[in-house]
């Protein structure tokens, strides 16, 4: 007789029950533990937070930028919870005390050695299907920014040192030196 093992499905309650200082994300009921970020990773996250925040402040628009750790509840279920490195949210109704309820407009993930598969594959699919408008994968090892504009169904790569246009804004680009 063959015994089929049932796969455990986790919920957001399981994420909140993790021990202090242990970080994880939840995608389709599966927990993915996160390694602590290195210094270069944090420099890049801070750089994006500052650049985008300054742009948004100058435009006096409705969008807000949130660096990680910031909770994003992608779907209207309890099986998906992520902490993007950068989340830009333009719909104020999505922002609550707990985080973002639904898809941010723009997400940036800075690739770490331990997050490569998650950032380039699992999260790419999840963000696209959840309704994120634009997704950037910043790979400092390869010195490439991969931009997925889901509204236009395009994917472009930009080397560090070149302007990377933000597709959700007409007049904004970022250059990573």
PDB file of C-alpha atoms in Angstrom:
ATOM      1  CA  UNK A   1       0.000   0.000   0.000  1.00  0.00           C
ATOM      2  CA  UNK A   2       1.347   3.444  -0.968  1.00  0.00           C
ATOM      3  CA  UNK A   3       1.045   6.150   1.629  1.00  0.00           C
ATOM      4  CA  UNK A   4       0.768   9.685   0.313  1.00  0.00           C
ATOM      5  CA  UNK A   5       2.092  12.233   2.759  1.00  0.00           C
ATOM      6  CA  UNK A   6      -0.074  15.310   3.007  1.00  0.00           C
ATOM      7  CA  UNK A   7       1.881  18.535   2.565  1.00  0.00           C
ATOM      8  CA  UNK A   8       1.536  20.919   5.493  1.00  0.00           C
ATOM      9  CA  UNK A   9      -0.162  24.194   4.628  1.00  0.00           C
ATOM     10  CA  UNK A  10       0.789  27.185   6.761  1.00  0.00           C
ATOM     11  CA  UNK A  11      -1.045  30.456   7.343  1.00  0.00           C
ATOM     12  CA  UNK A  12      -0.187  34.013   8.300  1.00  0.00           C
ATOM     13  CA  UNK A  13      -0.827  33.029  11.941  1.00  0.00           C
ATOM     14  CA  UNK A  14       2.168  30.688  11.659  1.00  0.00           C
ATOM     15  CA  UNK A  15       4.326  33.577  10.418  1.00  0.00           C
ATOM     16  CA  UNK A  16       3.307  35.727  13.383  1.00  0.00           C
ATOM     17  CA  UNK A  17       3.985  32.806  15.753  1.00  0.00           C
ATOM     18  CA  UNK A  18       7.660  32.567  14.700  1.00  0.00           C
ATOM     19  CA  UNK A  19      10.238  33.360  17.393  1.00  0.00           C
ATOM     20  CA  UNK A  20      11.414  36.970  17.623  1.00  0.00           C
ATOM     21  CA  UNK A  21      14.013  37.988  15.043  1.00  0.00           C
ATOM     22  CA  UNK A  22      13.167  35.008  12.817  1.00  0.00           C
ATOM     23  CA  UNK A  23      11.883  36.235   9.465  1.00  0.00           C
ATOM     24  CA  UNK A  24      10.027  34.260   6.855  1.00  0.00           C
ATOM     25  CA  UNK A  25       7.658  34.734   3.963  1.00  0.00           C
ATOM     26  CA  UNK A  26       4.606  32.679   3.089  1.00  0.00           C
ATOM     27  CA  UNK A  27       3.785  31.823  -0.510  1.00  0.00           C
ATOM     28  CA  UNK A  28       0.819  29.614  -1.278  1.00  0.00           C
ATOM     29  CA  UNK A  29       0.883  28.173   2.236  1.00  0.00           C
ATOM     30  CA  UNK A  30       4.598  27.315   2.235  1.00  0.00           C
ATOM     31  CA  UNK A  31       7.046  29.016   4.602  1.00  0.00           C
ATOM     32  CA  UNK A  32      10.339  30.320   3.217  1.00  0.00           C
ATOM     33  CA  UNK A  33      12.811  31.421   5.871  1.00  0.00           C
ATOM     34  CA  UNK A  34      14.874  34.531   5.195  1.00  0.00           C
ATOM     35  CA  UNK A  35      18.582  34.910   5.932  1.00  0.00           C
ATOM     36  CA  UNK A  36      19.703  38.206   7.458  1.00  0.00           C
ATOM     37  CA  UNK A  37      20.668  40.728   4.759  1.00  0.00           C
ATOM     38  CA  UNK A  38      24.292  41.723   4.250  1.00  0.00           C
ATOM     39  CA  UNK A  39      25.619  45.277   4.337  1.00  0.00           C
ATOM     40  CA  UNK A  40      25.568  45.830   0.566  1.00  0.00           C
ATOM     41  CA  UNK A  41      21.967  44.634   0.428  1.00  0.00           C
ATOM     42  CA  UNK A  42      20.988  47.143   3.111  1.00  0.00           C
ATOM     43  CA  UNK A  43      22.850  49.961   1.356  1.00  0.00           C
ATOM     44  CA  UNK A  44      20.874  49.286  -1.808  1.00  0.00           C
ATOM     45  CA  UNK A  45      17.545  49.129   0.043  1.00  0.00           C
ATOM     46  CA  UNK A  46      18.342  52.433   1.773  1.00  0.00           C
ATOM     47  CA  UNK A  47      19.380  53.977  -1.565  1.00  0.00           C
ATOM     48  CA  UNK A  48      16.088  53.000  -3.240  1.00  0.00           C
ATOM     49  CA  UNK A  49      14.040  54.123  -0.246  1.00  0.00           C
ATOM     50  CA  UNK A  50      15.733  57.544  -0.295  1.00  0.00           C
ATOM     51  CA  UNK A  51      15.603  58.038  -4.098  1.00  0.00           C
ATOM     52  CA  UNK A  52      11.975  56.990  -4.444  1.00  0.00           C
ATOM     53  CA  UNK A  53      10.933  58.813  -1.274  1.00  0.00           C
ATOM     54  CA  UNK A  54      12.539  62.066  -2.477  1.00  0.00           C
ATOM     55  CA  UNK A  55      10.806  61.736  -5.851  1.00  0.00           C
ATOM     56  CA  UNK A  56       7.418  61.042  -4.280  1.00  0.00           C
ATOM     57  CA  UNK A  57       7.806  63.962  -1.876  1.00  0.00           C
ATOM     58  CA  UNK A  58       8.686  66.332  -4.736  1.00  0.00           C
ATOM     59  CA  UNK A  59       5.538  65.259  -6.631  1.00  0.00           C
ATOM     60  CA  UNK A  60       3.280  65.504  -3.586  1.00  0.00           C
ATOM     61  CA  UNK A  61       1.386  62.493  -4.879  1.00  0.00           C
ATOM     62  CA  UNK A  62      -0.581  59.775  -3.175  1.00  0.00           C
ATOM     63  CA  UNK A  63       2.073  57.061  -3.355  1.00  0.00           C
ATOM     64  CA  UNK A  64       4.192  55.977  -0.379  1.00  0.00           C
ATOM     65  CA  UNK A  65       7.406  53.963  -0.241  1.00  0.00           C
ATOM     66  CA  UNK A  66       8.023  51.355   2.458  1.00  0.00           C
ATOM     67  CA  UNK A  67      11.369  49.564   2.946  1.00  0.00           C
ATOM     68  CA  UNK A  68      11.565  46.096   4.465  1.00  0.00           C
ATOM     69  CA  UNK A  69      10.574  44.771   6.836  1.00  0.00           C
ATOM     70  CA  UNK A  70       7.075  45.728   5.764  1.00  0.00           C
ATOM     71  CA  UNK A  71       4.229  43.212   5.632  1.00  0.00           C
ATOM     72  CA  UNK A  72       2.460  42.697   2.316  1.00  0.00           C
ATOM     73  CA  UNK A  73      -0.617  40.479   2.276  1.00  0.00           C
ATOM     74  CA  UNK A  74      -0.749  39.802  -1.471  1.00  0.00           C
ATOM     75  CA  UNK A  75      -4.026  37.956  -1.781  1.00  0.00           C
ATOM     76  CA  UNK A  76      -7.319  37.969   0.032  1.00  0.00           C
ATOM     77  CA  UNK A  77      -6.365  34.792   1.857  1.00  0.00           C
ATOM     78  CA  UNK A  78      -4.195  33.787   4.804  1.00  0.00           C
ATOM     79  CA  UNK A  79      -1.674  31.793   2.733  1.00  0.00           C
ATOM     80  CA  UNK A  80       0.443  34.623   1.248  1.00  0.00           C
ATOM     81  CA  UNK A  81       2.661  37.065   3.135  1.00  0.00           C
ATOM     82  CA  UNK A  82       5.827  38.681   1.787  1.00  0.00           C
ATOM     83  CA  UNK A  83       8.255  41.396   2.877  1.00  0.00           C
ATOM     84  CA  UNK A  84       9.578  43.033  -0.304  1.00  0.00           C
ATOM     85  CA  UNK A  85      12.765  45.061   0.044  1.00  0.00           C
ATOM     86  CA  UNK A  86      10.877  48.075  -1.345  1.00  0.00           C
ATOM     87  CA  UNK A  87       7.110  48.477  -1.722  1.00  0.00           C
ATOM     88  CA  UNK A  88       5.537  51.493  -3.427  1.00  0.00           C
ATOM     89  CA  UNK A  89       1.814  51.754  -2.745  1.00  0.00           C
ATOM     90  CA  UNK A  90      -0.407  54.350  -4.410  1.00  0.00           C
ATOM     91  CA  UNK A  91      -3.806  53.248  -3.070  1.00  0.00           C
ATOM     92  CA  UNK A  92      -4.065  54.576   0.498  1.00  0.00           C
ATOM     93  CA  UNK A  93      -6.953  52.175   1.179  1.00  0.00           C
ATOM     94  CA  UNK A  94      -4.484  49.256   0.975  1.00  0.00           C
ATOM     95  CA  UNK A  95      -2.322  50.621   3.808  1.00  0.00           C
ATOM     96  CA  UNK A  96      -3.275  49.508   7.329  1.00  0.00           C
ATOM     97  CA  UNK A  97      -1.502  49.263  10.668  1.00  0.00           C
ATOM     98  CA  UNK A  98      -0.504  45.698   9.748  1.00  0.00           C
ATOM     99  CA  UNK A  99       0.976  46.570   6.328  1.00  0.00           C
ATOM    100  CA  UNK A 100      -0.317  46.464   2.769  1.00  0.00           C
ATOM    101  CA  UNK A 101      -3.557  44.613   2.049  1.00  0.00           C
ATOM    102  CA  UNK A 102      -3.189  43.618  -1.604  1.00  0.00           C
ATOM    103  CA  UNK A 103      -0.566  44.159  -4.267  1.00  0.00           C
ATOM    104  CA  UNK A 104       1.770  47.171  -4.127  1.00  0.00           C
ATOM    105  CA  UNK A 105       2.082  49.122  -7.373  1.00  0.00           C
ATOM    106  CA  UNK A 106       5.863  48.708  -7.544  1.00  0.00           C
ATOM    107  CA  UNK A 107       8.070  46.155  -5.820  1.00  0.00           C
ATOM    108  CA  UNK A 108      11.868  46.024  -5.733  1.00  0.00           C
ATOM    109  CA  UNK A 109      13.764  42.982  -4.515  1.00  0.00           C
ATOM    110  CA  UNK A 110      17.537  43.108  -3.988  1.00  0.00           C
ATOM    111  CA  UNK A 111      18.910  39.645  -4.746  1.00  0.00           C
ATOM    112  CA  UNK A 112      20.878  37.856  -2.055  1.00  0.00           C
ATOM    113  CA  UNK A 113      22.665  34.545  -2.631  1.00  0.00           C
ATOM    114  CA  UNK A 114      19.966  32.800  -0.590  1.00  0.00           C
ATOM    115  CA  UNK A 115      17.054  34.575  -2.319  1.00  0.00           C
ATOM    116  CA  UNK A 116      18.019  34.199  -6.004  1.00  0.00           C
ATOM    117  CA  UNK A 117      15.457  31.498  -6.876  1.00  0.00           C
ATOM    118  CA  UNK A 118      12.728  33.184  -4.859  1.00  0.00           C
ATOM    119  CA  UNK A 119      13.275  36.618  -6.425  1.00  0.00           C
ATOM    120  CA  UNK A 120      13.673  35.513 -10.040  1.00  0.00           C
ATOM    121  CA  UNK A 121      10.998  32.796 -10.134  1.00  0.00           C
ATOM    122  CA  UNK A 122       8.550  32.331  -7.262  1.00  0.00           C
ATOM    123  CA  UNK A 123       8.067  36.012  -6.480  1.00  0.00           C
ATOM    124  CA  UNK A 124       8.028  36.984 -10.157  1.00  0.00           C
ATOM    125  CA  UNK A 125       5.020  34.728 -10.733  1.00  0.00           C
ATOM    126  CA  UNK A 126       3.352  35.677  -7.431  1.00  0.00           C
ATOM    127  CA  UNK A 127       3.723  39.430  -7.932  1.00  0.00           C
ATOM    128  CA  UNK A 128       2.489  39.242 -11.504  1.00  0.00           C
ATOM    129  CA  UNK A 129      -0.624  37.231 -10.646  1.00  0.00           C
ATOM    130  CA  UNK A 130      -1.370  39.358  -7.541  1.00  0.00           C
ATOM    131  CA  UNK A 131      -1.566  42.586  -9.567  1.00  0.00           C
ATOM    132  CA  UNK A 132       1.794  44.299  -8.950  1.00  0.00           C
ATOM    133  CA  UNK A 133       2.260  46.784 -11.808  1.00  0.00           C
ATOM    134  CA  UNK A 134       6.069  46.791 -11.900  1.00  0.00           C
ATOM    135  CA  UNK A 135       8.729  44.510 -10.393  1.00  0.00           C
ATOM    136  CA  UNK A 136      12.479  45.174 -10.259  1.00  0.00           C
ATOM    137  CA  UNK A 137      15.068  42.521  -9.418  1.00  0.00           C
ATOM    138  CA  UNK A 138      18.343  44.197  -8.454  1.00  0.00           C
ATOM    139  CA  UNK A 139      21.283  41.807  -8.781  1.00  0.00           C
ATOM    140  CA  UNK A 140      24.447  43.407  -7.357  1.00  0.00           C
ATOM    141  CA  UNK A 141      26.560  40.335  -8.158  1.00  0.00           C
ATOM    142  CA  UNK A 142      25.745  40.628 -11.864  1.00  0.00           C
ATOM    143  CA  UNK A 143      25.311  44.447 -11.632  1.00  0.00           C
ATOM    144  CA  UNK A 144      22.016  44.201 -13.503  1.00  0.00           C
ATOM    145  CA  UNK A 145      18.510  45.497 -12.806  1.00  0.00           C
ATOM    146  CA  UNK A 146      15.789  43.391 -14.412  1.00  0.00           C
ATOM    147  CA  UNK A 147      12.571  45.362 -14.851  1.00  0.00           C
ATOM    148  CA  UNK A 148       9.269  43.556 -15.341  1.00  0.00           C
ATOM    149  CA  UNK A 149       6.524  45.952 -16.387  1.00  0.00           C
ATOM    150  CA  UNK A 150       3.422  43.790 -16.058  1.00  0.00           C
ATOM    151  CA  UNK A 151       1.090  46.459 -17.469  1.00  0.00           C
ATOM    152  CA  UNK A 152       3.015  46.529 -20.751  1.00  0.00           C
ATOM    153  CA  UNK A 153       4.064  42.863 -20.555  1.00  0.00           C
ATOM    154  CA  UNK A 154       7.744  43.766 -20.998  1.00  0.00           C
ATOM    155  CA  UNK A 155      11.028  42.705 -19.429  1.00  0.00           C
ATOM    156  CA  UNK A 156      14.187  44.806 -19.778  1.00  0.00           C
ATOM    157  CA  UNK A 157      17.657  44.595 -18.265  1.00  0.00           C
ATOM    158  CA  UNK A 158      19.782  47.601 -17.343  1.00  0.00           C
ATOM    159  CA  UNK A 159      23.427  47.515 -16.243  1.00  0.00           C
ATOM    160  CA  UNK A 160      24.457  49.439 -13.149  1.00  0.00           C
ATOM    161  CA  UNK A 161      25.593  52.924 -14.175  1.00  0.00           C
ATOM    162  CA  UNK A 162      22.699  53.433 -16.635  1.00  0.00           C
ATOM    163  CA  UNK A 163      19.398  55.151 -15.936  1.00  0.00           C
ATOM    164  CA  UNK A 164      16.621  52.685 -15.132  1.00  0.00           C
ATOM    165  CA  UNK A 165      13.231  54.231 -15.951  1.00  0.00           C
ATOM    166  CA  UNK A 166      10.382  53.572 -13.560  1.00  0.00           C
ATOM    167  CA  UNK A 167       7.506  52.460 -15.766  1.00  0.00           C
ATOM    168  CA  UNK A 168       4.781  53.581 -13.397  1.00  0.00           C
ATOM    169  CA  UNK A 169       6.073  57.183 -13.557  1.00  0.00           C
ATOM    170  CA  UNK A 170       6.659  59.172 -16.748  1.00  0.00           C
ATOM    171  CA  UNK A 171       9.525  61.307 -15.481  1.00  0.00           C
ATOM    172  CA  UNK A 172      11.498  59.192 -13.007  1.00  0.00           C
ATOM    173  CA  UNK A 173      14.545  57.001 -13.366  1.00  0.00           C
ATOM    174  CA  UNK A 174      17.186  55.689 -10.996  1.00  0.00           C
ATOM    175  CA  UNK A 175      20.892  55.151 -11.657  1.00  0.00           C
ATOM    176  CA  UNK A 176      22.770  52.672  -9.489  1.00  0.00           C
ATOM    177  CA  UNK A 177      26.474  53.492  -9.402  1.00  0.00           C
TER     178      UNK A 177
END
